[in-house]
Short mmCIF file of C-alpha atoms in Angstrom, two decimals:
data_model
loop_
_atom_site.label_atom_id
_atom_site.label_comp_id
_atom_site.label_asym_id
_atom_site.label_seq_id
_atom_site.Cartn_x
_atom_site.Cartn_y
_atom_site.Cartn_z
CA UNK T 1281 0.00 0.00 0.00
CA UNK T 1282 1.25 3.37 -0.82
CA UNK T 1283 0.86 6.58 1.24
CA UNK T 1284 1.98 9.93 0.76
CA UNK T 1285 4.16 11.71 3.92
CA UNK T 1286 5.86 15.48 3.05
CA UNK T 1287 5.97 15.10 -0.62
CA UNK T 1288 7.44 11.41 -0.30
CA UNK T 1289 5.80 8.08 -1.42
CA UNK T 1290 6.64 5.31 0.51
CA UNK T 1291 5.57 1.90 -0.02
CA UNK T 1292 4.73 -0.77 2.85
CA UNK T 1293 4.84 -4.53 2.22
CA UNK T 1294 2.76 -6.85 4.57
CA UNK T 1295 3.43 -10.54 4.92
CA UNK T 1296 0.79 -12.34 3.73
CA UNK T 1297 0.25 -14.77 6.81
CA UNK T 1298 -0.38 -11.01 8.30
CA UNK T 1299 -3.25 -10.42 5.73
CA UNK T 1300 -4.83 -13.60 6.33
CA UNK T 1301 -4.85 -12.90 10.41
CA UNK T 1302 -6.79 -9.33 9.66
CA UNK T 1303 -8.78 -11.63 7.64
CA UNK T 1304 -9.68 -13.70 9.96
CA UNK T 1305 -10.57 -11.39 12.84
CA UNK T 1306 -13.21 -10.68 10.80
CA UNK T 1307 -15.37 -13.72 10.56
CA UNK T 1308 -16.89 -14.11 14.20
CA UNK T 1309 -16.19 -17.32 16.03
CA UNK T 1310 -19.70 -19.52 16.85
CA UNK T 1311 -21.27 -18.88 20.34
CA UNK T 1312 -21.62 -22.34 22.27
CA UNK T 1313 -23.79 -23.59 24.92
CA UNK T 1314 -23.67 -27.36 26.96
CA UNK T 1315 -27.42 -27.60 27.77
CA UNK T 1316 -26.09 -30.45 30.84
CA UNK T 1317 -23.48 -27.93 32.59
CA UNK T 1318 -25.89 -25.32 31.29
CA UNK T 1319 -22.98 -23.12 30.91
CA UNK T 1320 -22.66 -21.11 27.46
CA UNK T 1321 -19.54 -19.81 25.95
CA UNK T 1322 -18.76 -16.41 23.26
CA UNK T 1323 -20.76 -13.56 22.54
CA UNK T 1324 -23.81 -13.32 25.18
CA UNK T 1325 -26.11 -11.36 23.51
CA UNK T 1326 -26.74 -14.28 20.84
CA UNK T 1327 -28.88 -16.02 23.37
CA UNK T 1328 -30.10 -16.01 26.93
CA UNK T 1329 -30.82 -18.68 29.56
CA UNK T 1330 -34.01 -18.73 32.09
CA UNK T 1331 -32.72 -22.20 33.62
CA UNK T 1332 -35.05 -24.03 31.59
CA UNK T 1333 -35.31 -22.22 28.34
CA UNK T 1334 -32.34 -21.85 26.02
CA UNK T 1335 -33.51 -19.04 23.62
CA UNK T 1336 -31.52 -18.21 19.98
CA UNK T 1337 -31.63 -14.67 19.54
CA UNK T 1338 -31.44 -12.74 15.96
CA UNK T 1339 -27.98 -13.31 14.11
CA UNK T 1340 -26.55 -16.07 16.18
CA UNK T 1341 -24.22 -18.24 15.25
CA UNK T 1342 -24.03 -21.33 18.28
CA UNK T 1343 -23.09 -24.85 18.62
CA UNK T 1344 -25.10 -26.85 21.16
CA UNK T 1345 -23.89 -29.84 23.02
CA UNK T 1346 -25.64 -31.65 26.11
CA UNK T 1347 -28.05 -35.22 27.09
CA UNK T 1348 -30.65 -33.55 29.44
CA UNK T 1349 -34.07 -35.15 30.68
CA UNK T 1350 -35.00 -32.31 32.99
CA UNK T 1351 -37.67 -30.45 30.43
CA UNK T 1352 -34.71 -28.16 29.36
CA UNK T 1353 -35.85 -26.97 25.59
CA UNK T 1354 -34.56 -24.70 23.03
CA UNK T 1355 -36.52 -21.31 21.36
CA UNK T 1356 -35.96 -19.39 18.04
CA UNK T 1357 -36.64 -15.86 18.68
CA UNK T 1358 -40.07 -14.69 16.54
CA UNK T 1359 -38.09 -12.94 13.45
CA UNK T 1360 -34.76 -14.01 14.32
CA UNK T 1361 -32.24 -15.41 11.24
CA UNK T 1362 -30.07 -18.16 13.31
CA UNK T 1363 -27.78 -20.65 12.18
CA UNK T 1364 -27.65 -23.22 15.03
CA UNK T 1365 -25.52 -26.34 15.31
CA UNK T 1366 -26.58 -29.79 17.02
CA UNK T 1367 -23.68 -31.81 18.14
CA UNK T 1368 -24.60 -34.35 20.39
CA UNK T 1369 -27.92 -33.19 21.69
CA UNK T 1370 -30.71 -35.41 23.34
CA UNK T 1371 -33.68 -33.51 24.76
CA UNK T 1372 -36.71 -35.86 26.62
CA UNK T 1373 -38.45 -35.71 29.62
CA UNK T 1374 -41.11 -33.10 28.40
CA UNK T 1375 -44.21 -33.30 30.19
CA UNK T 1376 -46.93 -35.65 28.68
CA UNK T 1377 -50.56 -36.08 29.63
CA UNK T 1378 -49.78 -39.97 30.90
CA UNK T 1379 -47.11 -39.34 32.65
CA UNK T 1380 -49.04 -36.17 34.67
CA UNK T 1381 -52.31 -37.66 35.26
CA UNK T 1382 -53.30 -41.08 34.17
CA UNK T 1383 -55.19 -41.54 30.96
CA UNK T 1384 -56.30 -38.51 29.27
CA UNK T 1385 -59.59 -38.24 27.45
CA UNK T 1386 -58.16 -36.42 24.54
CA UNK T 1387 -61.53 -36.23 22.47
CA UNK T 1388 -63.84 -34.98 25.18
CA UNK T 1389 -61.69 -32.86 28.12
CA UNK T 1390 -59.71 -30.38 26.22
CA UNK T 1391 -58.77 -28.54 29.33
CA UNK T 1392 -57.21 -31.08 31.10
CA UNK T 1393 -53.97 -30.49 29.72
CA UNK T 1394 -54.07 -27.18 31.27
CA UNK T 1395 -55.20 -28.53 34.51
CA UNK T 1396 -53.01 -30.84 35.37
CA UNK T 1397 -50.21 -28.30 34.57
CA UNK T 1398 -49.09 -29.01 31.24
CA UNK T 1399 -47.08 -25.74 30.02
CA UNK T 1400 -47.93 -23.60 27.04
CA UNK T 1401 -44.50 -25.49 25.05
CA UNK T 1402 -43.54 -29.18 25.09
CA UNK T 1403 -41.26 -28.61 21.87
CA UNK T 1404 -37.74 -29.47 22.70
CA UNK T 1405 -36.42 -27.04 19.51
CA UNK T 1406 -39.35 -24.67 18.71
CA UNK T 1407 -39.20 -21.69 15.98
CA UNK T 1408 -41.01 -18.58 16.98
CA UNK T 1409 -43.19 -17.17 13.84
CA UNK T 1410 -40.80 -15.27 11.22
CA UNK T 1411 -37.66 -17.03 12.94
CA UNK T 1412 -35.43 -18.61 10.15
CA UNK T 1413 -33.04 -20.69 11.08
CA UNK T 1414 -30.31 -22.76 9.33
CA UNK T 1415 -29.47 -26.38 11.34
CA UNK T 1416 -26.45 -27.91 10.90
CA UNK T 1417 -26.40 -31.47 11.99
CA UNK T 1418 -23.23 -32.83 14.10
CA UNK T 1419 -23.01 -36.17 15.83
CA UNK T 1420 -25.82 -38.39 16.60
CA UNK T 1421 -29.02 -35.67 18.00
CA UNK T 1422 -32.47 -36.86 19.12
CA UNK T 1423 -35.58 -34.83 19.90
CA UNK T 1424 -38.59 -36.06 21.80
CA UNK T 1425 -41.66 -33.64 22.97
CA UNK T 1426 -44.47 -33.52 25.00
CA UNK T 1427 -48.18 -32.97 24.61
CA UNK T 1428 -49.63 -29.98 23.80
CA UNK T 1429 -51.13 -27.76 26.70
CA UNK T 1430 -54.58 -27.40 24.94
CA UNK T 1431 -56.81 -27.93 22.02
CA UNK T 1432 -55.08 -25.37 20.19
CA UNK T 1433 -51.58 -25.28 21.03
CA UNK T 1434 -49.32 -25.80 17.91
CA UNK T 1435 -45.81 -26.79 19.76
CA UNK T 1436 -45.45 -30.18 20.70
CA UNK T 1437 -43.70 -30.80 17.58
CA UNK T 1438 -40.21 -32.63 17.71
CA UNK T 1439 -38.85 -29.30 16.42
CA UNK T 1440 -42.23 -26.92 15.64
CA UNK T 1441 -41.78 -24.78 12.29
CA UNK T 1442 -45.27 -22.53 12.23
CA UNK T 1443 -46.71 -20.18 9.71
CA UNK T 1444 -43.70 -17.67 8.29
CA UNK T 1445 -40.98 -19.59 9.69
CA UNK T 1446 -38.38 -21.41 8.05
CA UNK T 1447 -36.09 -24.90 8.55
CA UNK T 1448 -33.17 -25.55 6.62
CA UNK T 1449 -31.75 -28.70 7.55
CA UNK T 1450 -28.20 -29.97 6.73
CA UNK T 1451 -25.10 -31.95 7.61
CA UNK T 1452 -23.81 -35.60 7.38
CA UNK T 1453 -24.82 -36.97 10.62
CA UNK T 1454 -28.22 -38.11 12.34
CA UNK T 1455 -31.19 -36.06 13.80
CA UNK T 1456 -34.57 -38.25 15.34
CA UNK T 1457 -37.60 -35.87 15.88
CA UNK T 1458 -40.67 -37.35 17.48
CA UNK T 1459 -43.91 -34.94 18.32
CA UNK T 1460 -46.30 -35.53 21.18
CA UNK T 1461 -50.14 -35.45 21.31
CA UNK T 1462 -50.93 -34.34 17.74
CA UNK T 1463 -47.43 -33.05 16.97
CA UNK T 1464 -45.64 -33.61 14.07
CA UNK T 1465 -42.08 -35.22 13.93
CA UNK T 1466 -41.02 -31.77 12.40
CA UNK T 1467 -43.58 -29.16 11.66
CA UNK T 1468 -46.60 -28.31 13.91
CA UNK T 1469 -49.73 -29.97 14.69
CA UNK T 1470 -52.66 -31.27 12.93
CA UNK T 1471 -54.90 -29.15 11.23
CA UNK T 1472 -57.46 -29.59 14.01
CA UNK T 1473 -55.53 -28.22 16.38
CA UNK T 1474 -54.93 -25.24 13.97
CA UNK T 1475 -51.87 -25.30 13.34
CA UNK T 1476 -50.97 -23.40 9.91
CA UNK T 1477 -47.19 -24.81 9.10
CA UNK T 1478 -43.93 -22.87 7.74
CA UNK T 1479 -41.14 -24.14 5.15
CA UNK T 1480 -39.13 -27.35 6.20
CA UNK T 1481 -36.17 -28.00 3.65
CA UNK T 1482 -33.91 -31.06 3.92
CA UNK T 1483 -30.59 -30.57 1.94
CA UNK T 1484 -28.55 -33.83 3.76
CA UNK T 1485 -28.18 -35.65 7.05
CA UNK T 1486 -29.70 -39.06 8.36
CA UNK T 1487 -33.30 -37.32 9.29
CA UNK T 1488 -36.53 -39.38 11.31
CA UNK T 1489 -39.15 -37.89 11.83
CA UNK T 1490 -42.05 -39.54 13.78
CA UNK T 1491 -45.21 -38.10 14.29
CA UNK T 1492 -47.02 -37.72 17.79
CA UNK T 1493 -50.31 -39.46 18.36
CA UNK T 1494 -53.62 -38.59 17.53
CA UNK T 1495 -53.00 -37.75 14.16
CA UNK T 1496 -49.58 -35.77 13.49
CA UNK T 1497 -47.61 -35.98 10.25
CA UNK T 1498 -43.89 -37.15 10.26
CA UNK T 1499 -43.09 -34.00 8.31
CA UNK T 1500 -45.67 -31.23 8.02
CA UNK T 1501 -48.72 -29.86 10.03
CA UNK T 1502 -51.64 -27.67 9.08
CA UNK T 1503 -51.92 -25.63 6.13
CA UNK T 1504 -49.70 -24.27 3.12
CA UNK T 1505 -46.72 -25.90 4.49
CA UNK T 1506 -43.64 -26.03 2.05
CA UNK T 1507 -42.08 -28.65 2.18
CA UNK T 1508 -38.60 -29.43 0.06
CA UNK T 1509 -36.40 -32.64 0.57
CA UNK T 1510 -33.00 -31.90 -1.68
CA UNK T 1511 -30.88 -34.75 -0.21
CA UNK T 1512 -29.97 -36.83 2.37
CA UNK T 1513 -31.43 -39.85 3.84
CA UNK T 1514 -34.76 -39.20 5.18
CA UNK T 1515 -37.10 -41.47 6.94
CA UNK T 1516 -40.88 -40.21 7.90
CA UNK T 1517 -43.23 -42.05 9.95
CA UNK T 1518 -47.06 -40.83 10.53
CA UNK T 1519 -49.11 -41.11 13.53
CA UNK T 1520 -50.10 -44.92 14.51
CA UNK T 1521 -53.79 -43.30 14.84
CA UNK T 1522 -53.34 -42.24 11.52
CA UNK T 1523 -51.41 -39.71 9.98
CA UNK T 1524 -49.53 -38.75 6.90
CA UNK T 1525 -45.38 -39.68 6.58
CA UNK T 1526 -45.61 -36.25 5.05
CA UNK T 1527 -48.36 -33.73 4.45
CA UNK T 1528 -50.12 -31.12 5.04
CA UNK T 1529 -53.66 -29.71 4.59
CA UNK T 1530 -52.95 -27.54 1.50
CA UNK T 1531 -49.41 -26.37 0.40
CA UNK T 1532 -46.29 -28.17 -1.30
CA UNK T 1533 -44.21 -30.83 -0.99
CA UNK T 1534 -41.20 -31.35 -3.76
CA UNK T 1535 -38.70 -34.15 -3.28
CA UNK T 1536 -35.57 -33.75 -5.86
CA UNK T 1537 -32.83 -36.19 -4.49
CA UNK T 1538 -32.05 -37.78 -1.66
CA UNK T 1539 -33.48 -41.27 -0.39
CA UNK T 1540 -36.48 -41.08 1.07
CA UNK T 1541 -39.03 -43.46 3.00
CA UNK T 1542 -42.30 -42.51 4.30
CA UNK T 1543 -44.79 -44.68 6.05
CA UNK T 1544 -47.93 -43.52 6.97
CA UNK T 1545 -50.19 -44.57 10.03
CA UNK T 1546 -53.47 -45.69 11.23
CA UNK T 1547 -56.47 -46.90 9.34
CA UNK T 1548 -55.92 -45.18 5.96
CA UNK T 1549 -52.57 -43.65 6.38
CA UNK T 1550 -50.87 -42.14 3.23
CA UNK T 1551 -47.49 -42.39 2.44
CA UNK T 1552 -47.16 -38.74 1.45
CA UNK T 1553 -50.28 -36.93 2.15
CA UNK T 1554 -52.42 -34.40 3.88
CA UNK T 1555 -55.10 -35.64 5.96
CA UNK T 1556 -55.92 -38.79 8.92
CA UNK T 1557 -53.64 -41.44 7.80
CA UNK T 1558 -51.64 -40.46 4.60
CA UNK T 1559 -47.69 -40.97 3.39
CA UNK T 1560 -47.42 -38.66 0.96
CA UNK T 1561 -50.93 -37.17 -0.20
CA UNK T 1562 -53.96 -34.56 -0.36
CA UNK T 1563 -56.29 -35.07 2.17
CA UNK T 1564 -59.62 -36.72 2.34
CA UNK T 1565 -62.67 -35.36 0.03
CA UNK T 1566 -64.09 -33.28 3.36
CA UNK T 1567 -60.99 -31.61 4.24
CA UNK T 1568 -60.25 -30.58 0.40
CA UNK T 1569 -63.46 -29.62 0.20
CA UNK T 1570 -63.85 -27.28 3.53
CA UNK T 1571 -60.28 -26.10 3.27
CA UNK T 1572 -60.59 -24.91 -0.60
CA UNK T 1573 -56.84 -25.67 -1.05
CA UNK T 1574 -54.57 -27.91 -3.16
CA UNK T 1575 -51.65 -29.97 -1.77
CA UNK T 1576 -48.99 -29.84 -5.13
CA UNK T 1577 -46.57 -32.69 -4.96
CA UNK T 1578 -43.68 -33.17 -7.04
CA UNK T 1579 -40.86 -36.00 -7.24
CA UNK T 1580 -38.22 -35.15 -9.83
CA UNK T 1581 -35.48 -36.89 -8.55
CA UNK T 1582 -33.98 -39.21 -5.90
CA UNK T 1583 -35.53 -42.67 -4.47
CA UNK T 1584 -38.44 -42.12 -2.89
CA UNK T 1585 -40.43 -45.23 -1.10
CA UNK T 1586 -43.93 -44.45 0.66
CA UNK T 1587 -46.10 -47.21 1.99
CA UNK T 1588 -49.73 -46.40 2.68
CA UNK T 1589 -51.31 -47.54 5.72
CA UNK T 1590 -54.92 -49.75 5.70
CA UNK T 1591 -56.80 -47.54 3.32
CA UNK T 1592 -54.78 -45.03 2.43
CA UNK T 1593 -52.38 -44.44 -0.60
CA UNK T 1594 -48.65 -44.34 -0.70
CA UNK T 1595 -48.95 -41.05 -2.61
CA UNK T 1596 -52.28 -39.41 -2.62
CA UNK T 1597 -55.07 -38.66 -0.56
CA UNK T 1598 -58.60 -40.60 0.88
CA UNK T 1599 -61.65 -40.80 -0.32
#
């Protein structure tokens, strides 16, 4: 670089190993946080700790490490852009209507969720609405929520993506997501429990998602979910009381590469789907017909397997 001192030019020559250090102070190191010690490491103001509630604030960057079984859970800030890493993380011991008070009547006492003191969030990774969040896969992670609170609670998902929020999944190593009562694996819950759904993509990784009971989807939720599987291997399982592997009430699901196997659950489960018991398809003629949308599925690429359950398709929906 030249510079000009009392009418003489000068010239100063900087090693490059120098260059690449000013370089490098540039690019900010990721924020960590060991949800076992629950200690946290770098730059505070990327998230903040309650003692039960690890919450991703807007521009983070953080690895997260840690087995707990204590009902410790992680947030997505509503509007926050996050890229979050899981390396070795295994969240259980959410609460769950059995385990609180017996058998539940699910159909006919809605508020005894609340009653027997079931909090408002049983997701062990939820996304606040807007939040968008990039997931990087490390090590061997699993997921497992509780049930929801109430009739209309929409986060006891495995990791709950709702209206305007986004999930971009990625890495080489393994992630298991199972919802609770009505969750999905990874999405929301059912459309009776109105729960509208965001955009999931899958672009590698060993992904399972299993759905909750009572209906959830492996991968999806409510309405006008997107949802885009690039690569990777994923496997999608729907509710045992009937549920799609993947769908949604009303939206998209593409599916370009990757291997992918989707079972769906119940009576007339679809493989890929979008109502009671589909694997991949678009809902049964009542829901199509109340909702007044259109599930749009396309496979282009990659090996896709989907196994219907009783009645229902492996792609498509029930009559």
């Amino acid at each position: 670089m030249k510079k000009q001192f009392w009418g003489l030019t000068w010239k100063l020559t900087l090693p490059a190993g120098v260059l690449l250090l000013a370089a490098s102070l540039s690019v900010q190191a990721a924020s960590s946080f060991d949800l076992r010690s629950k200690r946290g490491s770098g730059n505070s103001a990327e998230y903040a700790w309650d003692g039960t509630v690890l919450t991703v604030k807007d521009r983070a960057n953080i690895i997260i490490t840690g087995a707990v079984t204590d009902g410790t859970r992680i947030e997505v800030a509503a509007g926050a852009t996050a890229a979050i890493t899981l390396n070795g993380v295994s969240i259980s011991g959410l609460k769950t209507g059995s385990r609180l008070g017996g058998t539940v009547d699910y159909f006919t006492h809605k508020k005894t969720f609340a009653d027997i003191g079931l909090g408002p969030n049983q997701s062990p990774l939820a996304l606040n609405s807007g939040a968008k969040v990039k997931l990087k896969i490390q090590g061997t992670n699993t997921l497992t929520a509780g049930d929801c609170a109430n009739y209309k609670a929409s986060v006891c998902a495995g990791i709950t993506v709702p209206d305007s929020a986004a999930l971009d999944i990625d890495g080489t190593d393994a992630l298991t997501a199972t919802g609770g009562w009505r969750g999905a694996g990874i999405g929301g819950v059912n459309r009776g429990n109105g729960g509208a759904g965001g955009a999931i993509t899958i672009r590698g990784g060993t992904v399972t998602a299993n759905a909750g009971r009572f209906g959830g989807s492996g991968i999806g939720s409510g309405s006008g979910d997107s949802i885009t599987i690039r690569s990777g291997t994923v496997t999608a399982n729907g509710s045992e009381d009937g549920g799609p592997g993947i769908g949604c009430y009303g939206g998209t699901i593409t599916i370009s590469g990757g291997t992918v196997v989707v079972h769906g659950g119940g009576i007339s489960g679809q493989g890929i789907g979008g109502a009671v018991g589909g694997s991949i398809g678009a809902g049964n003629r009542m829901d199509s017909i109340s909702d007044g949308k259109d599930l749009m599925i396309t496979i282009s690429g990659g090996t896709v397997t989907a196994y219907g359950s009783g009645e229902g398709a492996g792609i498509g929906g029930t009559i």
